[in-house]
Coordinates of C-alpha atoms in Angstrom, one line a residue:
Chain A
M192 CA 0.0 0.0 0.0
R193 CA 1.3 3.4 -1.0
T194 CA 1.4 5.9 1.8
S195 CA 3.9 8.6 1.0
R196 CA 3.1 11.3 -1.6
P197 CA 4.6 10.4 -5.0
V198 CA 7.6 12.4 -6.0
L199 CA 6.4 12.4 -9.6
R200 CA 2.8 12.1 -10.8
L201 CA 1.9 11.7 -14.5
R202 CA -1.8 12.2 -15.4
N203 CA -3.0 11.4 -18.9
L204 CA 0.3 12.6 -20.2
S205 CA 0.3 12.8 -24.0
R206 CA 2.4 14.0 -26.8
R207 CA 1.3 14.1 -30.4
I208 CA 3.4 15.6 -33.2
G209 CA 2.4 16.8 -36.7
H210 CA -0.5 18.7 -38.0
T211 CA -4.2 17.8 -37.9
D212 CA -4.2 15.7 -41.1
N213 CA -0.9 13.9 -40.2
T214 CA -0.7 13.4 -36.4
R215 CA 1.6 10.9 -34.8
I216 CA 0.9 9.8 -31.2
I217 CA 4.2 9.6 -29.3
I218 CA 2.9 9.3 -25.8
D219 CA -0.8 8.3 -25.2
S220 CA -2.5 9.2 -21.9
V221 CA 0.1 7.8 -19.6
S222 CA -0.8 8.0 -15.9
F223 CA 1.5 6.8 -13.1
D224 CA 2.8 7.7 -9.7
F225 CA 6.6 7.4 -9.0
E226 CA 7.5 7.0 -5.3
R227 CA 10.5 8.4 -3.6
Q228 CA 13.8 6.6 -3.5
K229 CA 12.8 3.8 -5.7
I230 CA 14.2 2.5 -9.0
Y231 CA 11.9 2.2 -12.0
T232 CA 12.9 0.8 -15.3
I233 CA 10.9 1.6 -18.5
L234 CA 10.8 -1.3 -21.0
G235 CA 9.3 -1.5 -24.4
P236 CA 10.0 -2.1 -28.1
S237 CA 11.8 0.4 -30.2
G238 CA 9.7 3.4 -30.9
A239 CA 7.4 2.7 -28.0
G240 CA 8.0 6.2 -26.6
K241 CA 10.5 5.4 -23.7
S242 CA 12.9 8.2 -24.3
S243 CA 10.1 10.5 -25.3
L244 CA 8.5 9.9 -21.9
L245 CA 11.7 11.0 -20.1
R246 CA 12.0 14.1 -22.3
L247 CA 8.5 15.1 -21.3
I248 CA 9.3 14.6 -17.6
N249 CA 12.4 16.8 -18.0
R250 CA 10.4 19.2 -20.2
L251 CA 12.9 18.9 -23.0
D252 CA 9.7 18.4 -25.1
E253 CA 6.3 19.9 -24.4
P254 CA 3.4 17.6 -23.6
T255 CA 0.3 18.2 -25.8
G256 CA -2.0 16.9 -23.0
G257 CA -2.2 15.8 -19.4
E258 CA -0.2 16.9 -16.5
V259 CA 3.2 16.2 -14.8
T260 CA 3.4 17.0 -11.1
L261 CA 6.7 17.1 -9.3
E262 CA 6.7 17.0 -5.5
G263 CA 3.1 18.1 -5.5
K264 CA 3.6 21.1 -7.8
P265 CA 2.6 21.1 -11.5
Q266 CA 5.6 21.0 -13.9
C267 CA 4.7 24.3 -15.5
D268 CA 4.8 26.1 -12.1
Y269 CA 8.6 25.6 -12.1
S270 CA 10.8 27.6 -14.3
P271 CA 12.2 25.1 -17.0
C272 CA 15.8 25.7 -15.7
D273 CA 14.8 25.0 -12.0
L274 CA 12.8 22.0 -13.0
R275 CA 15.7 20.5 -14.9
R276 CA 18.0 20.9 -12.0
K277 CA 15.6 18.9 -9.9
V278 CA 15.1 16.3 -12.6
G279 CA 18.5 15.2 -13.8
Y280 CA 18.7 13.7 -17.3
L281 CA 21.4 11.3 -18.5
F282 CA 21.6 10.8 -22.3
Q283 CA 22.3 7.5 -24.0
T284 CA 25.6 8.9 -25.3
P285 CA 27.4 11.0 -22.7
H286 CA 28.4 14.4 -23.9
L287 CA 31.2 16.1 -21.9
F288 CA 32.0 19.7 -22.4
P289 CA 35.6 20.7 -23.4
G290 CA 37.9 21.0 -20.4
S291 CA 38.6 18.7 -17.4
V292 CA 36.3 16.5 -15.3
R293 CA 36.3 19.3 -12.7
D294 CA 35.2 21.8 -15.4
N295 CA 32.3 19.6 -16.3
L296 CA 31.2 19.3 -12.6
L297 CA 31.5 23.0 -12.2
Y298 CA 29.5 23.6 -15.4
A299 CA 26.5 21.9 -13.7
C300 CA 27.0 23.8 -10.4
S301 CA 29.5 26.6 -10.3
D302 CA 29.7 26.9 -6.5
L303 CA 30.8 23.3 -5.7
S304 CA 33.4 23.2 -3.0
E305 CA 36.6 21.1 -3.4
E306 CA 35.1 18.7 -0.9
E307 CA 31.9 18.3 -2.9
I308 CA 33.8 17.7 -6.1
R309 CA 35.8 14.9 -4.3
T310 CA 32.6 13.4 -2.9
L311 CA 30.9 13.4 -6.3
A312 CA 33.9 11.8 -7.9
E313 CA 34.1 9.1 -5.2
Q314 CA 30.4 8.4 -5.3
S315 CA 30.6 8.0 -9.1
H316 CA 33.6 5.6 -8.7
L317 CA 36.0 8.1 -10.3
K318 CA 39.6 8.1 -9.0
T319 CA 40.4 11.4 -7.3
E320 CA 43.3 12.1 -9.7
M321 CA 40.9 11.8 -12.6
V322 CA 39.2 15.1 -11.6
D323 CA 41.9 17.1 -13.4
R324 CA 42.1 14.9 -16.4
S325 CA 40.8 16.2 -19.8
A326 CA 37.3 15.0 -20.6
D327 CA 38.5 14.1 -24.1
A328 CA 41.0 11.5 -22.7
L329 CA 38.3 9.4 -21.0
S330 CA 36.8 6.1 -22.2
V331 CA 33.1 5.9 -22.8
G332 CA 32.5 4.2 -19.5
E333 CA 34.4 6.9 -17.6
K334 CA 32.6 9.6 -19.5
Q335 CA 29.3 8.0 -18.5
R336 CA 30.4 8.1 -14.8
V337 CA 31.4 11.7 -15.2
A338 CA 28.1 12.5 -16.8
L339 CA 26.4 10.8 -13.8
A340 CA 28.5 12.8 -11.3
R341 CA 27.7 16.0 -13.2
L342 CA 24.0 15.1 -13.0
L343 CA 24.3 14.7 -9.3
A344 CA 26.1 18.0 -8.9
T345 CA 22.7 19.8 -9.4
K346 CA 21.4 17.8 -6.3
P347 CA 18.3 16.4 -8.2
T348 CA 15.5 14.5 -6.5
L349 CA 14.9 12.5 -9.6
A350 CA 17.3 11.0 -12.1
L351 CA 16.1 10.1 -15.6
L352 CA 18.6 7.7 -17.3
D353 CA 18.1 7.1 -21.0
E354 CA 19.7 3.7 -21.7
P355 CA 22.9 4.7 -19.9
T356 CA 24.7 1.5 -20.7
S357 CA 23.8 1.1 -24.4
A358 CA 27.3 2.2 -25.5
L359 CA 29.2 0.1 -22.9
D360 CA 30.7 -3.3 -22.9
P361 CA 29.3 -5.9 -20.3
A362 CA 32.0 -5.1 -17.7
H363 CA 31.3 -1.4 -17.8
T364 CA 27.6 -2.1 -17.9
A365 CA 27.7 -4.0 -14.6
G366 CA 29.8 -1.2 -13.1
I367 CA 27.3 1.5 -14.1
E368 CA 24.3 -0.6 -13.0
S369 CA 25.8 -1.1 -9.5
L370 CA 26.7 2.6 -9.3
I371 CA 23.1 3.6 -10.1
R372 CA 21.8 1.2 -7.4
E373 CA 24.3 2.6 -4.9
L374 CA 23.5 6.2 -5.8
A375 CA 19.7 5.6 -5.4
N376 CA 20.4 4.2 -1.9
Q377 CA 23.0 6.6 -0.8
R378 CA 21.4 9.8 -2.1
G379 CA 17.8 8.8 -1.8
L380 CA 17.3 9.4 -5.5
T381 CA 14.3 8.2 -7.4
V382 CA 15.7 6.7 -10.6
I383 CA 13.7 6.2 -13.8
M384 CA 15.8 4.3 -16.3
V385 CA 15.0 3.4 -19.8
T386 CA 16.3 0.0 -21.0
H387 CA 15.6 -2.2 -23.9
T388 CA 16.7 -5.4 -22.2
P389 CA 14.4 -7.1 -19.7
E390 CA 17.5 -8.7 -18.2
Q391 CA 18.8 -5.3 -17.2
A392 CA 15.4 -4.4 -15.6
L393 CA 15.7 -7.6 -13.5
R394 CA 19.2 -6.8 -12.5
M395 CA 18.2 -3.2 -11.5
G396 CA 15.2 -4.5 -9.4
G397 CA 12.4 -2.1 -8.3
E398 CA 9.4 -1.6 -10.6
S399 CA 9.0 -1.7 -14.3
L400 CA 6.7 0.0 -16.7
L401 CA 6.1 -1.5 -20.2
L402 CA 5.3 1.0 -22.9
V403 CA 3.8 -0.1 -26.2
S404 CA 3.0 2.4 -28.9
G405 CA 3.1 5.2 -26.4
R406 CA 0.7 3.6 -24.0
L407 CA 1.4 2.2 -20.6
A408 CA 0.7 -1.5 -21.3
E409 CA 1.8 -2.9 -17.9
H410 CA 3.5 -2.0 -14.7
G411 CA 4.4 -3.5 -11.4
P412 CA 7.4 -5.3 -9.7
C413 CA 10.0 -5.9 -12.5
D414 CA 9.9 -9.7 -12.0
R415 CA 6.2 -9.7 -12.6
V416 CA 6.3 -7.4 -15.6
V417 CA 9.2 -9.3 -17.2
N418 CA 8.4 -12.9 -16.3
Y419 CA 4.7 -13.0 -15.6
P420 CA 3.0 -10.3 -17.7
Q421 CA -0.7 -9.8 -17.1
T422 CA -1.7 -8.3 -20.4
E423 CA -1.6 -9.4 -24.0
S424 CA 0.9 -6.7 -24.9
G425 CA 3.1 -7.8 -22.0
R426 CA 3.0 -11.4 -23.2
M427 CA 3.8 -10.4 -26.8
Y428 CA 6.7 -8.4 -25.5
Q429 CA 7.9 -11.4 -23.4
R430 CA 7.7 -13.6 -26.5
K431 CA 9.8 -11.0 -28.3
E432 CA 7.0 -10.4 -30.8
L433 CA 7.2 -6.6 -30.3
R434 CA 10.9 -5.9 -30.4
Chain B
M144 CA 44.3 61.1 -65.7
N145 CA 42.0 61.6 -68.7
S146 CA 38.3 61.6 -68.0
I147 CA 36.7 58.3 -68.9
G148 CA 33.8 58.2 -71.4
F149 CA 32.2 55.7 -73.6
T150 CA 35.2 55.6 -76.0
E151 CA 37.5 54.6 -73.2
V152 CA 35.0 52.0 -72.0
L153 CA 34.9 50.5 -75.5
I154 CA 38.7 50.4 -75.6
A155 CA 38.7 48.7 -72.2
L156 CA 36.4 46.1 -73.7
S157 CA 39.4 44.8 -75.5
L158 CA 40.5 43.4 -72.2
V159 CA 37.3 41.4 -71.9
L160 CA 38.0 40.0 -75.4
L161 CA 41.5 39.1 -74.4
S162 CA 40.1 37.3 -71.3
I163 CA 37.6 35.4 -73.5
V164 CA 40.5 34.4 -75.9
V165 CA 42.7 33.3 -73.1
S166 CA 39.9 31.3 -71.4
R167 CA 38.9 29.7 -74.7
Y168 CA 42.5 28.7 -75.4
W169 CA 42.8 27.1 -72.0
K170 CA 39.3 25.5 -72.5
I171 CA 37.9 27.1 -69.4
P172 CA 34.1 27.1 -70.0
V173 CA 33.4 30.7 -69.0
Q174 CA 33.3 32.7 -72.2
K175 CA 29.5 33.0 -72.2
D176 CA 29.5 34.1 -68.6
M177 CA 32.2 36.6 -69.4
A178 CA 30.4 38.1 -72.3
L179 CA 27.0 38.2 -70.6
G180 CA 28.6 39.5 -67.3
S181 CA 30.4 42.3 -69.1
V182 CA 27.3 43.4 -70.9
R183 CA 25.2 43.1 -67.7
A184 CA 27.8 45.1 -65.7
F185 CA 27.8 47.8 -68.4
V186 CA 24.0 48.1 -68.5
Q187 CA 23.6 48.0 -64.7
L188 CA 26.3 50.5 -63.9
V189 CA 25.2 52.9 -66.6
A190 CA 21.7 52.7 -65.4
V191 CA 22.9 53.3 -61.8
G192 CA 25.0 56.2 -63.0
Y193 CA 22.0 57.9 -64.5
A194 CA 19.8 57.1 -61.5
L195 CA 22.4 58.5 -59.1
K196 CA 22.8 61.6 -61.2
Y197 CA 19.0 62.1 -61.0
I198 CA 18.9 61.3 -57.2
F199 CA 21.9 63.5 -56.4
A200 CA 20.2 66.4 -58.3
L201 CA 16.9 65.8 -56.3
D202 CA 18.9 65.7 -53.0
S203 CA 15.8 64.8 -51.0
V204 CA 16.0 63.0 -47.6
W205 CA 13.0 60.9 -48.4
V206 CA 14.4 59.8 -51.8
V207 CA 17.7 58.9 -50.1
L208 CA 15.9 56.9 -47.4
L209 CA 13.8 55.2 -50.1
V210 CA 16.9 54.3 -52.1
I211 CA 18.6 52.9 -48.9
M212 CA 15.6 50.8 -48.0
V213 CA 15.4 49.4 -51.5
M214 CA 19.1 48.6 -51.4
I215 CA 18.7 46.9 -48.0
L216 CA 15.7 44.8 -49.1
V217 CA 17.4 43.7 -52.3
G218 CA 20.6 42.9 -50.3
A219 CA 18.5 41.0 -47.7
Q220 CA 16.8 39.0 -50.4
A221 CA 20.2 38.1 -51.9
A222 CA 21.6 37.2 -48.4
S223 CA 18.5 35.1 -47.5
G224 CA 19.0 33.2 -50.8
R225 CA 22.4 32.0 -49.4
V226 CA 20.9 31.0 -46.1
T227 CA 20.1 27.3 -45.6
G228 CA 18.4 25.3 -42.9
I229 CA 16.1 28.0 -41.6
R230 CA 12.7 29.3 -42.8
R231 CA 11.9 32.9 -43.5
G232 CA 15.6 33.8 -43.6
F233 CA 14.6 37.0 -45.3
V234 CA 13.0 38.4 -42.1
I235 CA 16.2 37.8 -40.2
T236 CA 18.6 39.2 -42.9
S237 CA 16.4 42.3 -43.6
V238 CA 16.0 43.2 -39.9
A239 CA 19.7 42.6 -39.2
M240 CA 20.8 44.6 -42.2
T241 CA 18.4 47.4 -41.6
M242 CA 19.6 47.8 -38.0
G243 CA 23.2 47.4 -38.9
S244 CA 23.0 49.9 -41.7
L245 CA 20.7 52.5 -40.3
L246 CA 22.2 52.6 -36.8
T247 CA 25.7 53.1 -38.3
L248 CA 24.6 55.7 -40.8
G249 CA 22.5 57.4 -38.2
A250 CA 25.4 57.6 -35.7
M251 CA 27.7 59.0 -38.3
L252 CA 25.1 61.7 -39.3
L253 CA 24.3 62.5 -35.6
L254 CA 28.0 62.8 -34.8
G255 CA 28.5 65.1 -37.8
V256 CA 31.1 62.9 -39.5
I257 CA 29.1 62.8 -42.7
T258 CA 26.4 65.2 -43.9
L259 CA 22.9 64.2 -45.1
E260 CA 23.6 64.6 -48.8
A261 CA 22.7 62.0 -51.3
R262 CA 26.2 62.0 -52.9
F263 CA 27.7 61.0 -49.5
V264 CA 25.1 58.9 -47.9
I265 CA 24.1 56.6 -50.9
P266 CA 27.7 55.4 -51.8
L267 CA 28.5 54.8 -48.1
A268 CA 25.2 53.0 -47.6
G269 CA 26.0 50.8 -50.6
M270 CA 29.4 49.8 -49.0
I271 CA 27.7 49.2 -45.6
I272 CA 24.9 47.2 -47.1
G273 CA 27.2 45.0 -49.2
N274 CA 29.3 44.1 -46.2
S275 CA 26.2 43.6 -43.9
M276 CA 24.7 41.3 -46.5
N277 CA 27.7 39.0 -46.3
A278 CA 27.9 39.2 -42.5
S279 CA 24.2 38.3 -42.1
A280 CA 24.3 35.3 -44.4
L281 CA 27.6 34.0 -42.9
T282 CA 26.3 34.4 -39.3
V283 CA 22.9 32.8 -39.9
N284 CA 24.4 29.9 -41.8
R285 CA 27.1 29.2 -39.2
I286 CA 24.8 29.4 -36.1
S287 CA 22.1 27.3 -37.8
A288 CA 24.6 24.6 -38.8
D289 CA 26.2 24.6 -35.4
I290 CA 22.9 24.2 -33.5
R291 CA 21.9 21.3 -35.8
N292 CA 25.2 19.6 -35.5
N293 CA 25.5 20.0 -31.7
R294 CA 22.0 18.9 -30.7
L295 CA 23.3 16.5 -28.0
A296 CA 25.7 19.1 -26.5
I297 CA 23.0 21.8 -26.4
E298 CA 20.3 19.4 -24.9
T299 CA 22.9 18.2 -22.3
A300 CA 23.3 21.8 -21.2
L301 CA 19.6 22.4 -21.2
A302 CA 19.0 19.2 -19.2
L303 CA 21.5 20.5 -16.6
G304 CA 19.3 23.6 -16.1
K305 CA 21.0 26.0 -18.4
S306 CA 19.1 28.5 -20.4
W307 CA 19.1 28.4 -24.2
R308 CA 21.4 31.4 -24.2
E309 CA 23.9 29.6 -22.0
A310 CA 23.6 26.3 -23.9
T311 CA 24.4 28.0 -27.2
L312 CA 27.0 30.5 -26.0
P313 CA 30.0 28.7 -27.6
Y314 CA 28.3 28.5 -30.9
Q315 CA 27.1 32.1 -30.8
K316 CA 30.6 33.3 -30.3
E317 CA 31.9 31.3 -33.2
A318 CA 29.1 32.4 -35.5
A319 CA 29.5 36.1 -34.6
V320 CA 33.3 35.8 -35.4
A321 CA 32.5 34.0 -38.7
G322 CA 30.2 36.9 -39.7
M323 CA 32.8 39.5 -38.8
L324 CA 35.9 37.6 -39.9
S325 CA 36.3 39.1 -43.4
M326 CA 35.9 42.6 -42.0
L327 CA 38.5 41.9 -39.2
N328 CA 40.9 40.5 -41.8
F329 CA 40.3 43.5 -44.0
M330 CA 41.1 45.9 -41.0
K331 CA 44.4 44.0 -40.4
T332 CA 45.6 44.1 -44.0
V333 CA 44.2 47.3 -45.3
G334 CA 46.8 49.6 -46.8
I335 CA 49.4 46.8 -46.7
V336 CA 48.0 44.0 -48.9
A337 CA 45.5 46.0 -50.9
L338 CA 44.3 49.6 -51.3
P339 CA 40.6 49.7 -50.6
G340 CA 38.0 50.8 -53.1
A341 CA 36.9 54.1 -51.6
M342 CA 40.4 55.3 -51.2
T343 CA 41.5 54.1 -54.7
G344 CA 38.4 55.8 -56.2
M345 CA 39.2 59.1 -54.6
I346 CA 42.9 59.0 -55.6
L347 CA 41.9 58.1 -59.2
A348 CA 39.4 61.0 -59.2
G349 CA 42.3 63.4 -58.3
A350 CA 41.8 63.8 -54.5
E351 CA 44.8 64.3 -52.2
P352 CA 46.0 60.9 -51.0
F353 CA 45.8 62.0 -47.3
D354 CA 42.1 63.1 -47.8
A355 CA 41.4 59.7 -49.4
V356 CA 43.1 57.9 -46.5
M357 CA 41.0 59.8 -43.9
L358 CA 37.8 58.9 -45.7
Q359 CA 38.9 55.3 -46.0
I360 CA 39.5 55.1 -42.3
V361 CA 36.1 56.5 -41.5
V362 CA 34.6 54.0 -44.0
G363 CA 36.5 51.1 -42.4
Y364 CA 35.2 52.0 -38.9
M365 CA 31.7 52.4 -40.3
L366 CA 31.8 49.0 -41.9
L367 CA 33.1 47.4 -38.8
C368 CA 30.3 48.8 -36.7
A369 CA 27.6 47.9 -39.3
V370 CA 29.0 44.3 -39.6
T371 CA 29.1 43.9 -35.8
I372 CA 25.5 45.1 -35.3
T373 CA 24.2 43.0 -38.3
S374 CA 26.0 39.9 -37.0
V375 CA 24.7 40.3 -33.5
V376 CA 21.1 41.0 -34.5
A377 CA 21.2 38.1 -37.1
L378 CA 22.6 35.8 -34.4
E379 CA 19.9 36.8 -31.8
L380 CA 17.0 36.4 -34.3
T381 CA 18.3 33.1 -35.6
V382 CA 19.1 31.4 -32.2
R383 CA 15.6 32.4 -30.9
R384 CA 14.1 30.5 -33.9
F385 CA 15.5 27.2 -32.5
F386 CA 14.1 27.5 -29.0
T387 CA 10.7 27.7 -27.4
S388 CA 10.0 30.0 -24.4
C389 CA 10.4 26.9 -22.2
H390 CA 14.1 26.5 -23.4
Q391 CA 13.2 23.5 -25.6
L392 CA 15.3 22.9 -28.7
V393 CA 13.2 22.7 -31.8
L394 CA 14.8 22.1 -35.2
P395 CA 12.9 24.0 -37.9
M396 CA 12.4 22.3 -41.2
D397 CA 12.7 18.8 -39.7

């Protein structure tokens, strides 16, 4: 039974693109409550609207219908810049700005103390000496850790992760997955992570949401969504008929 | 130097014929363009000569303003034709060029550096508009291309809570420099690598070299100011096209 107020509430959230005679539905009336300090994975076939849903939550795209409420306050009551500092977003391919790792952390929050920079680096499993290394000289796995640390620098309450391991090899993938779980526990973050592999959803634990053609087809504990789907769409996804 | 009339122009035409012969010998396929271009230049310039003679004789402020506006609109149309990747480029180039040209000319008139006479204002406006035209097209093209090519970097910055202005700052700087670059290079090399047109024209017309130099310096400063204002306005108007009021990146013509 859910007792605490959800950190994020989606109500009939929709996004359509195109003009009246050629409209495409990207997100179709999605409603869901995300609780604090939990990990959520979003599953679904390609083009189901997984990344688009994250973009609507971060307001990188504008919903065409419905409502997003963050900590009890409608999304549009926040200035877009304030909202995005509360709702961190990690892209599939990490982009680091020119300069050092420190420069990247300071870009997100210019008044970070030396102590805070060191803590962020440690929490993101970055060696302390790496802080002064050029961002260009890092591997993709290291870049993704820096991008995670940079996201944390704005002290978000919610982290939206868009397939953060898709460009990584299995060893780095495992490292980033454990880092995300750790950060969710240590910092009390709510994590919403897009993944296209049910196996990753099972490894991350928490709850899963299955999106099919922009609609929320199924949700619940990840084991149930992945292994014991209750809907026809869920069973088709399990049988890999939707991927 | 002798005064130049139609006879001298016809004699100079022999140089065009020489160019056609040389290009034909080397099989460079430009003879038609050369012939047409020479005729076109002759007709256009003679027409402009008569028009300017008439306009100078009128010496009316309204006629001068009308001529300048027509020059700006024609220049803006030409500049927008070189703009790619953005809709209604004409609005951007015409507003930027109007602001760059009129503010510069207005400042020079108010400060008393030039007088409101058609024979001064129109040739200067022509130089200013020509340079503003290039600056606006270069700036718009550069910033449009940079925004399209750096979508991930810009959205990463936006997702970190940066405004569209902060997210595009590095590209804005580069685009502004691109728009002003030819003018900056001109300022560096003027008088050393090449003698500029206004100065050369005055010297050929018999003016004292020092007077010609003074005028050229004023012209150079005016062009720098006009190009700077045009680039900045074009930049501002173009970048705004790519973002909503909620700091969301939208790529026009997608």
